[in-house]
Amino acid sequence: MTDAHRPVFEYKIGLLAPSRVGKSTLIASLLKEGQQLLNRETSVQLTADRPTLNRINATHNMVTGALKARVFEPGLVPSTPDPSYFRLLLEPRGQDLPIRFDILDYPGAWLEKGGNSDQNEQKWNECETFLSDSSVLIVPVDSVLLMDAGDTHAHLLTAHLAVSQIEQVVQRWAKNRRERPGEPAMVIFCPVKCETYLSDSGSLQDHSAQLRQQLCDQFSEVLETIREAAPHASVRYLPIDTFGCVELVSARWTPHADSPGGVMLMPKYRVRPPGTITRKGLDDLVSLLCRQLVEAARLQSQRTAAVRRVTAEFSRRHAEAQEGFFRDLWLKVNGERRRRIEAADGDEARYRDAEQTTRSLFDVLATLAERANGARLQHLS
Ligand SMILES: Nc1nc2c(ncn2[C@@H]2O[C@H](COP(=O)(O)OP(=O)(O)OP(=O)(O)O)[C@@H](O)[C@H]2O)c(=O)[nH]1
Ligand SMILES: [Mg+2]
């Protein structure tokens, strides 16, 4: 979106996952990791507004405190009660060129049950609109469900992963993206809680291929929907450890009235000493998001510059047009010629501003591109 004089770059990032998968934890970790990574390695900084910081710090303190005390309960972070927006700003240092991205967090139960109640239905509709308008969709997937559901409960997996509900939102998103081909379109499947399955997290066994295969099998319809409805969309796979220092001890199905089949898979974790968070994959997620959104901003700025160039050329021609001796004299006397020249100068300055913005964004992109991706980040199509 661009106002008449100043570029405003705003993007939406949607998360798609049922309850208790790890959306809120992922958002909190994203800012923490983003600040560390970008502030350390690039000329770009990531900031957040005060309410966003407060919420993120609250989640972070709760989790780090528990890990230090070597306690890790799945119910540690309370379920999100209401939708909330996290506002992050990506700013090239020393330049007034903010790129804003809004991330929506909402109670995952609403995705499962379309708002869960009559009074929440309207709020859920707003969430759905945000999700379908998002430039990037992140789909966090519970790795324990993928890998440790067991044969007797395998038939419940699709329902517990909310595949059909995710597919519905993705379908609407893909249609929107197809109608706006100049805008970014990316879906990132992020298995979370995968510390136990990947050897780079300290696990003794490497189940990375199995994890990816399970995800592709379970989400095959969603992948197909994206391929058909938005073939230009980029689809990535990136397993993420938001804590890294925990290890699955057991996962048991326990009775739970509200869940599909009346049961829920309850994981039990052990904290690996010294209980310090060692995130994996989040640095790649931050880089990927930043690159995608800065590139989108650059293209947007380039389009603005192209439009402004045409306007500036037209204004200049209009300002300098010879319209005959008496008419030219009249234009000079009544000040119209001067007004036209001033308008042409203004249009030219706006064109140069847009050109400068495009160049600056290109420089930012070059800095971000210097960072090599980790081995976890893969293409899914
Ligand atoms: N082991 C492990 N646990 C995680 C990870 N991410 C989240 N969790 C835990 O999973 C539980 C649910 O995380 P939340 O972030 O609250 O999940 P949510 O998707 O926001 O849930 P709702 O708010 O109900 O929609 C919490 O106890 C987290 O500590 C991860 O990468 N690894
Ligand atoms: Mg939540």
Short mmCIF file of C-alpha atoms and ligand atoms in Angstrom, two decimals:
data_model
loop_
_atom_site.label_atom_id
_atom_site.label_comp_id
_atom_site.label_asym_id
_atom_site.label_seq_id
_atom_site.Cartn_x
_atom_site.Cartn_y
_atom_site.Cartn_z
CA MET A 1 0.00 0.00 0.00
CA THR A 2 1.38 3.44 -0.81
CA ASP A 3 0.06 6.84 0.22
CA ALA A 4 0.55 9.87 -2.02
CA HIS A 5 3.98 10.83 -0.69
CA ARG A 6 5.43 8.25 1.68
CA PRO A 7 5.72 4.55 1.09
CA VAL A 8 4.04 2.37 3.69
CA PHE A 9 4.96 -1.30 3.55
CA GLU A 10 2.61 -3.49 5.53
CA TYR A 11 2.26 -7.24 5.37
CA LYS A 12 0.22 -9.84 7.16
CA ILE A 13 1.55 -13.12 8.42
CA GLY A 14 -0.97 -15.79 9.37
CA LEU A 15 -0.45 -18.88 11.50
CA LEU A 16 -2.60 -21.90 10.90
CA ALA A 17 -2.76 -24.54 13.60
CA PRO A 18 -5.26 -26.02 16.03
CA SER A 19 -5.04 -25.59 19.78
CA ARG A 20 -1.89 -26.38 21.78
CA VAL A 21 0.42 -26.81 18.79
CA GLY A 22 2.69 -23.88 19.61
CA LYS A 23 1.51 -20.75 17.74
CA SER A 24 1.93 -18.31 20.64
CA THR A 25 5.29 -19.81 21.59
CA LEU A 26 6.47 -19.57 17.99
CA ILE A 27 5.50 -15.89 17.69
CA ALA A 28 7.28 -15.04 20.95
CA SER A 29 10.41 -16.92 19.87
CA LEU A 30 10.35 -15.32 16.43
CA LEU A 31 10.82 -11.83 17.84
CA LYS A 32 13.50 -12.92 20.31
CA GLU A 33 15.44 -14.79 17.63
CA GLY A 34 14.83 -12.06 15.05
CA GLN A 35 16.23 -9.38 17.33
CA GLN A 36 19.31 -11.42 18.18
CA LEU A 37 20.02 -12.51 14.61
CA LEU A 38 19.34 -9.28 12.73
CA ASN A 39 20.90 -6.98 15.29
CA ARG A 40 24.02 -9.16 15.29
CA GLU A 41 24.43 -9.92 11.61
CA THR A 42 22.80 -7.20 9.53
CA SER A 43 22.14 -3.50 9.17
CA VAL A 44 18.46 -4.15 9.77
CA GLN A 45 16.75 -4.15 13.13
CA LEU A 46 13.57 -5.77 14.30
CA THR A 47 11.42 -3.98 16.86
CA ALA A 48 7.94 -4.38 18.25
CA ASP A 49 5.34 -2.05 19.72
CA ARG A 50 4.86 -1.96 23.51
CA PRO A 51 1.81 -4.29 23.79
CA THR A 52 3.53 -6.83 21.57
CA LEU A 53 6.72 -6.66 23.66
CA ASN A 54 4.76 -7.07 26.89
CA ARG A 55 2.98 -10.18 25.67
CA ILE A 56 6.14 -11.69 24.24
CA ASN A 57 8.13 -11.04 27.41
CA ALA A 58 5.39 -12.61 29.54
CA THR A 59 5.47 -15.83 27.48
CA HIS A 60 9.25 -15.85 27.38
CA ASN A 61 9.63 -15.41 31.14
CA MET A 62 7.14 -18.16 31.85
CA VAL A 63 8.99 -20.64 29.63
CA THR A 64 12.59 -19.76 30.56
CA GLY A 65 11.71 -19.75 34.26
CA ALA A 66 10.22 -23.23 34.03
CA LEU A 67 13.15 -24.57 32.00
CA LYS A 68 15.65 -23.24 34.51
CA ALA A 69 13.67 -25.01 37.23
CA ARG A 70 13.84 -28.14 34.98
CA VAL A 71 10.05 -28.32 34.72
CA PHE A 72 8.37 -28.60 31.38
CA GLU A 73 4.63 -29.23 31.35
CA PRO A 74 2.60 -29.13 28.13
CA GLY A 75 0.05 -26.87 29.92
CA LEU A 76 2.73 -24.35 30.86
CA VAL A 77 1.69 -21.62 28.43
CA PRO A 78 -2.04 -20.99 28.83
CA SER A 79 -4.27 -21.25 25.75
CA THR A 80 -4.76 -17.94 23.97
CA PRO A 81 -8.18 -16.63 25.09
CA ASP A 82 -8.77 -14.00 22.36
CA PRO A 83 -7.33 -12.97 19.01
CA SER A 84 -4.44 -10.52 19.27
CA TYR A 85 -2.14 -8.84 16.80
CA PHE A 86 1.63 -8.78 17.13
CA ARG A 87 3.12 -5.76 15.38
CA LEU A 88 6.75 -6.06 14.30
CA LEU A 89 8.81 -3.45 12.50
CA LEU A 90 11.76 -4.22 10.31
CA GLU A 91 13.90 -1.11 9.91
CA PRO A 92 17.10 -0.59 7.97
CA ARG A 93 19.34 1.25 10.43
CA GLY A 94 19.64 4.98 9.85
CA GLN A 95 16.81 5.09 7.31
CA ASP A 96 13.20 6.03 7.81
CA LEU A 97 11.92 3.04 5.88
CA PRO A 98 9.93 0.76 8.14
CA ILE A 99 8.42 -2.47 6.91
CA ARG A 100 5.64 -3.51 9.23
CA PHE A 101 4.37 -7.00 9.65
CA ASP A 102 1.36 -7.97 11.64
CA ILE A 103 1.07 -11.50 12.98
CA LEU A 104 -2.28 -12.73 14.17
CA ASP A 105 -2.51 -15.04 17.16
CA TYR A 106 -5.85 -16.59 18.04
CA PRO A 107 -7.24 -19.50 20.04
CA GLY A 108 -6.46 -22.56 17.94
CA ALA A 109 -9.74 -24.12 19.07
CA TRP A 110 -11.52 -21.55 16.90
CA LEU A 111 -9.88 -22.99 13.80
CA GLU A 112 -11.09 -26.43 14.79
CA LYS A 113 -14.67 -25.37 15.47
CA GLY A 114 -15.25 -22.18 13.46
CA GLY A 115 -15.17 -19.81 16.44
CA ASN A 116 -16.31 -22.34 19.04
CA SER A 117 -19.53 -20.42 19.94
CA ASP A 118 -22.05 -17.99 18.46
CA GLN A 119 -20.51 -14.96 20.12
CA ASN A 120 -17.05 -15.83 18.79
CA GLU A 121 -18.17 -16.58 15.27
CA GLN A 122 -17.90 -12.94 14.15
CA LYS A 123 -14.39 -12.62 15.65
CA TRP A 124 -13.36 -15.85 13.95
CA ASN A 125 -14.67 -14.53 10.62
CA GLU A 126 -12.33 -11.55 11.06
CA CYS A 127 -9.46 -13.92 11.79
CA GLU A 128 -10.28 -15.90 8.66
CA THR A 129 -10.25 -12.73 6.57
CA PHE A 130 -6.84 -11.79 8.00
CA LEU A 131 -5.51 -15.29 7.29
CA SER A 132 -6.78 -15.35 3.73
CA ASP A 133 -5.24 -11.89 3.10
CA SER A 134 -1.84 -12.86 4.51
CA SER A 135 1.28 -12.67 2.36
CA VAL A 136 2.81 -15.59 4.22
CA LEU A 137 1.09 -18.49 5.95
CA ILE A 138 3.02 -20.42 8.59
CA VAL A 139 1.59 -23.85 9.39
CA PRO A 140 3.05 -25.14 12.67
CA VAL A 141 2.51 -28.89 12.93
CA ASP A 142 2.76 -30.99 16.09
CA SER A 143 5.63 -33.42 15.44
CA VAL A 144 4.69 -35.64 18.37
CA LEU A 145 1.31 -36.25 16.74
CA LEU A 146 2.99 -37.01 13.42
CA MET A 147 5.56 -39.36 14.86
CA ASP A 148 4.20 -40.86 18.08
CA ALA A 149 0.44 -41.27 17.58
CA GLY A 150 0.80 -45.06 17.29
CA ASP A 151 -1.07 -47.46 15.00
CA THR A 152 -4.22 -47.78 17.11
CA HIS A 153 -4.89 -44.04 16.94
CA ALA A 154 -3.51 -43.41 13.44
CA HIS A 155 -7.03 -42.93 12.07
CA LEU A 156 -7.52 -39.91 14.38
CA LEU A 157 -4.43 -38.12 13.18
CA THR A 158 -6.02 -36.11 10.36
CA ALA A 159 -8.72 -34.85 12.72
CA HIS A 160 -6.24 -33.92 15.46
CA LEU A 161 -4.04 -32.08 12.96
CA ALA A 162 -7.18 -30.24 11.72
CA VAL A 163 -6.14 -30.93 8.13
CA SER A 164 -9.56 -30.27 6.66
CA GLN A 165 -10.00 -26.93 8.49
CA ILE A 166 -6.49 -25.88 7.41
CA GLU A 167 -7.29 -26.85 3.84
CA GLN A 168 -10.38 -24.64 3.82
CA VAL A 169 -8.45 -21.56 4.91
CA VAL A 170 -5.61 -22.35 2.50
CA GLN A 171 -8.12 -22.68 -0.36
CA ARG A 172 -9.43 -19.15 0.27
CA TRP A 173 -5.89 -17.82 0.74
CA ALA A 174 -4.68 -19.42 -2.52
CA LYS A 175 -7.57 -17.89 -4.49
CA ASN A 176 -6.74 -14.44 -3.07
CA ARG A 177 -3.06 -14.85 -3.89
CA ARG A 178 -3.84 -15.94 -7.46
CA GLU A 179 -5.87 -12.77 -7.92
CA ARG A 180 -2.89 -10.66 -6.75
CA PRO A 181 0.02 -12.22 -8.62
CA GLY A 182 2.36 -9.27 -7.93
CA GLU A 183 2.19 -9.84 -4.18
CA PRO A 184 4.17 -12.35 -2.10
CA ALA A 185 2.72 -15.82 -1.68
CA MET A 186 4.45 -18.29 0.59
CA VAL A 187 3.40 -21.17 2.81
CA ILE A 188 5.88 -22.52 5.36
CA PHE A 189 5.14 -25.87 7.01
CA CYS A 190 6.93 -25.89 10.36
CA PRO A 191 6.93 -29.10 12.38
CA VAL A 192 7.37 -27.95 16.00
CA LYS A 193 8.20 -29.96 19.14
CA CYS A 194 10.63 -31.95 17.02
CA GLU A 195 13.65 -31.87 19.37
CA THR A 196 13.45 -35.63 19.84
CA TYR A 197 13.45 -36.50 16.15
CA LEU A 198 16.32 -34.49 14.70
CA SER A 199 19.95 -35.27 15.38
CA ASP A 200 21.06 -31.61 15.18
CA SER A 201 18.97 -30.98 18.33
CA GLY A 202 21.01 -33.46 20.29
CA SER A 203 18.78 -36.49 19.67
CA LEU A 204 20.65 -39.76 19.27
CA GLN A 205 18.53 -40.80 16.31
CA ASP A 206 17.86 -38.99 13.07
CA HIS A 207 14.19 -39.25 12.02
CA SER A 208 14.23 -36.19 9.79
CA ALA A 209 13.21 -38.04 6.59
CA GLN A 210 10.37 -39.82 8.37
CA LEU A 211 9.10 -36.55 9.86
CA ARG A 212 9.02 -34.87 6.46
CA GLN A 213 7.33 -37.87 4.84
CA GLN A 214 4.66 -38.02 7.55
CA LEU A 215 3.93 -34.32 7.14
CA CYS A 216 3.69 -34.64 3.34
CA ASP A 217 1.35 -37.65 3.69
CA GLN A 218 -0.93 -35.98 6.23
CA PHE A 219 -1.06 -32.65 4.41
CA SER A 220 -1.13 -34.03 0.85
CA GLU A 221 -4.57 -32.47 0.14
CA VAL A 222 -3.42 -29.08 1.40
CA LEU A 223 -0.28 -29.25 -0.76
CA GLU A 224 -2.41 -30.22 -3.75
CA THR A 225 -4.78 -27.29 -3.10
CA ILE A 226 -1.87 -24.84 -3.12
CA ARG A 227 -0.42 -26.37 -6.28
CA GLU A 228 -3.75 -26.11 -8.10
CA ALA A 229 -5.12 -22.83 -6.76
CA ALA A 230 -1.89 -20.79 -6.44
CA PRO A 231 0.82 -22.50 -8.51
CA HIS A 232 3.10 -19.46 -8.17
CA ALA A 233 3.17 -19.76 -4.36
CA SER A 234 6.39 -20.91 -2.81
CA VAL A 235 6.01 -23.80 -0.35
CA ARG A 236 8.73 -24.47 2.23
CA TYR A 237 9.41 -27.00 4.94
CA LEU A 238 11.25 -25.93 8.09
CA PRO A 239 11.28 -27.94 11.34
CA ILE A 240 11.60 -25.71 14.39
CA ASP A 241 12.68 -26.27 17.98
CA THR A 242 11.46 -23.35 20.01
CA PHE A 243 13.19 -24.69 23.14
CA GLY A 244 15.68 -27.27 21.96
CA CYS A 245 16.62 -28.32 25.49
CA VAL A 246 13.67 -30.68 26.09
CA GLU A 247 13.23 -34.31 25.17
CA LEU A 248 10.09 -36.37 24.81
CA VAL A 249 9.84 -39.06 27.49
CA SER A 250 6.44 -40.48 26.56
CA ALA A 251 3.27 -39.62 24.66
CA ARG A 252 0.00 -41.20 25.86
CA TRP A 253 -3.54 -40.87 24.62
CA THR A 254 -5.73 -39.74 27.50
CA PRO A 255 -9.52 -39.16 27.65
CA HIS A 256 -10.51 -35.62 26.62
CA ALA A 257 -14.16 -34.92 25.93
CA ASP A 258 -13.68 -31.99 23.48
CA SER A 259 -11.11 -33.69 21.23
CA PRO A 260 -11.75 -35.84 18.15
CA GLY A 261 -12.38 -39.45 19.21
CA GLY A 262 -12.69 -38.26 22.84
CA VAL A 263 -8.93 -38.55 23.38
CA MET A 264 -5.87 -36.32 23.36
CA LEU A 265 -2.18 -37.15 22.97
CA MET A 266 -0.37 -35.94 26.11
CA PRO A 267 3.41 -35.67 25.79
CA LYS A 268 5.75 -35.77 28.79
CA TYR A 269 9.12 -34.06 28.57
CA ARG A 270 12.43 -34.13 30.34
CA VAL A 271 14.59 -31.00 30.42
CA ARG A 272 18.14 -31.53 29.20
CA PRO A 273 20.55 -29.82 31.57
CA PRO A 274 21.38 -26.96 31.91
CA GLY A 275 17.87 -26.03 30.73
CA THR A 276 19.03 -23.24 28.44
CA ILE A 277 16.99 -22.54 25.31
CA THR A 278 18.84 -23.53 22.13
CA ARG A 279 16.46 -22.70 19.31
CA LYS A 280 16.82 -24.39 15.95
CA GLY A 281 15.33 -23.37 12.63
CA LEU A 282 14.01 -20.03 13.86
CA ASP A 283 16.96 -18.12 12.42
CA ASP A 284 16.06 -19.51 8.99
CA LEU A 285 12.41 -18.58 9.52
CA VAL A 286 13.36 -15.01 10.40
CA SER A 287 15.66 -14.72 7.37
CA LEU A 288 13.07 -16.24 5.08
CA LEU A 289 10.31 -13.91 6.25
CA CYS A 290 12.52 -10.83 6.09
CA ARG A 291 13.81 -11.64 2.62
CA GLN A 292 10.33 -12.37 1.34
CA LEU A 293 8.85 -9.18 2.75
CA VAL A 294 11.74 -6.87 1.84
CA GLU A 295 11.63 -8.27 -1.70
CA ALA A 296 7.88 -7.62 -1.79
CA ALA A 297 8.47 -4.06 -0.56
CA ARG A 298 11.16 -3.56 -3.22
CA LEU A 299 8.84 -4.73 -6.01
CA GLN A 300 6.08 -2.55 -4.63
CA SER A 301 8.44 0.43 -4.52
CA GLN A 302 9.65 -0.32 -8.06
CA ARG A 303 6.04 -0.27 -9.31
CA THR A 304 5.42 3.00 -7.48
CA ALA A 305 8.57 4.48 -9.03
CA ALA A 306 7.44 3.40 -12.52
CA VAL A 307 4.03 5.08 -12.05
CA ARG A 308 5.66 8.21 -10.62
CA ARG A 309 8.10 8.40 -13.52
CA VAL A 310 5.23 8.48 -16.02
CA THR A 311 3.45 11.14 -13.91
CA ALA A 312 6.64 13.21 -13.63
CA GLU A 313 7.28 13.05 -17.39
CA PHE A 314 3.71 14.04 -18.12
CA SER A 315 3.85 16.97 -15.64
CA ARG A 316 7.11 18.17 -17.13
CA ARG A 317 5.74 18.06 -20.68
CA HIS A 318 2.65 19.88 -19.53
CA ALA A 319 4.74 22.51 -17.72
CA GLU A 320 6.96 23.19 -20.73
CA ALA A 321 4.36 22.85 -23.49
CA GLN A 322 4.32 25.74 -25.97
CA GLU A 323 0.71 26.73 -26.57
CA GLY A 324 1.13 29.71 -28.90
CA PHE A 325 2.51 33.20 -28.32
CA PHE A 326 -0.51 34.87 -26.69
CA ARG A 327 -1.53 31.84 -24.63
CA ASP A 328 2.07 31.37 -23.36
CA LEU A 329 2.15 35.03 -22.38
CA TRP A 330 -1.16 34.65 -20.55
CA LEU A 331 0.06 31.52 -18.71
CA LYS A 332 3.14 33.45 -17.56
CA VAL A 333 1.22 36.52 -16.47
CA ASN A 334 -1.46 34.68 -14.48
CA GLY A 335 1.11 32.41 -12.72
CA GLU A 336 -0.15 29.17 -14.27
CA ARG A 337 3.22 28.43 -15.90
CA ARG A 338 4.96 28.76 -12.52
CA ARG A 339 2.36 26.52 -10.86
CA ARG A 340 2.85 23.88 -13.56
CA ILE A 341 6.63 23.99 -13.13
CA GLU A 342 6.29 23.64 -9.36
CA ALA A 343 3.93 20.69 -9.81
CA ALA A 344 6.41 19.06 -12.23
CA ASP A 345 9.28 19.62 -9.75
CA GLY A 346 7.18 18.03 -6.98
CA ASP A 347 6.30 15.02 -9.13
CA GLU A 348 9.94 14.60 -10.09
CA ALA A 349 11.02 14.72 -6.43
CA ARG A 350 8.45 12.04 -5.57
CA TYR A 351 9.73 9.88 -8.41
CA ARG A 352 13.32 10.28 -7.15
CA ASP A 353 12.19 9.39 -3.59
CA ALA A 354 10.61 6.16 -4.84
CA GLU A 355 13.77 5.35 -6.81
CA GLN A 356 15.89 5.94 -3.71
CA THR A 357 13.57 3.73 -1.63
CA THR A 358 13.85 0.96 -4.21
CA ARG A 359 17.66 1.20 -4.12
CA SER A 360 17.73 1.17 -0.31
CA LEU A 361 15.48 -1.87 -0.18
CA PHE A 362 17.71 -3.58 -2.70
CA ASP A 363 20.72 -2.91 -0.42
CA VAL A 364 18.81 -4.33 2.57
CA LEU A 365 17.96 -7.40 0.56
CA ALA A 366 21.60 -7.86 -0.44
CA THR A 367 22.59 -7.79 3.27
CA LEU A 368 19.93 -10.32 4.18
CA ALA A 369 20.87 -12.57 1.26
CA GLU A 370 24.46 -12.84 2.53
CA ARG A 371 23.33 -15.19 5.26
CA ALA A 372 23.37 -18.84 4.15
CA ASN A 373 20.31 -20.96 4.90
CA GLY A 374 20.58 -23.85 7.33
CA ALA A 375 20.12 -27.49 6.32
CA ARG A 376 16.63 -27.64 7.86
CA LEU A 377 15.04 -25.31 5.33
CA GLN A 378 13.75 -27.19 2.28
CA HIS A 379 11.42 -26.67 -0.66
CA LEU A 380 8.19 -28.63 -0.75
CA SER A 381 7.28 -27.57 -4.29
N1 LIG B 1 8.69 -29.40 23.25
C1 LIG B 1 8.18 -28.34 22.66
N2 LIG B 1 7.09 -27.80 23.16
C2 LIG B 1 6.57 -26.73 22.57
C3 LIG B 1 7.15 -26.16 21.41
N3 LIG B 1 6.40 -25.10 21.03
C4 LIG B 1 5.40 -25.03 21.92
N4 LIG B 1 5.49 -26.00 22.86
C5 LIG B 1 4.60 -26.22 24.02
O1 LIG B 1 3.33 -26.54 23.53
C6 LIG B 1 2.32 -25.99 24.38
C7 LIG B 1 1.35 -25.20 23.55
O2 LIG B 1 2.00 -24.06 23.04
P1 LIG B 1 1.21 -22.70 22.70
O3 LIG B 1 2.20 -21.79 22.07
O4 LIG B 1 0.46 -22.19 23.86
O5 LIG B 1 0.17 -23.27 21.62
P2 LIG B 1 -0.96 -22.49 20.81
O6 LIG B 1 -0.94 -23.05 19.45
O7 LIG B 1 -0.76 -21.02 20.94
O8 LIG B 1 -2.28 -22.94 21.57
P3 LIG B 1 -3.69 -22.15 21.64
O9 LIG B 1 -3.43 -20.81 22.25
O10 LIG B 1 -4.56 -23.04 22.47
O11 LIG B 1 -4.18 -22.05 20.23
C8 LIG B 1 3.05 -25.15 25.42
O12 LIG B 1 3.14 -25.87 26.62
C9 LIG B 1 4.41 -24.94 24.82
O13 LIG B 1 5.37 -24.79 25.84
C10 LIG B 1 8.34 -26.77 20.87
O14 LIG B 1 8.92 -26.39 19.85
N5 LIG B 1 8.80 -27.85 21.56
MG MG B 2 -1.87 -19.58 21.82
#
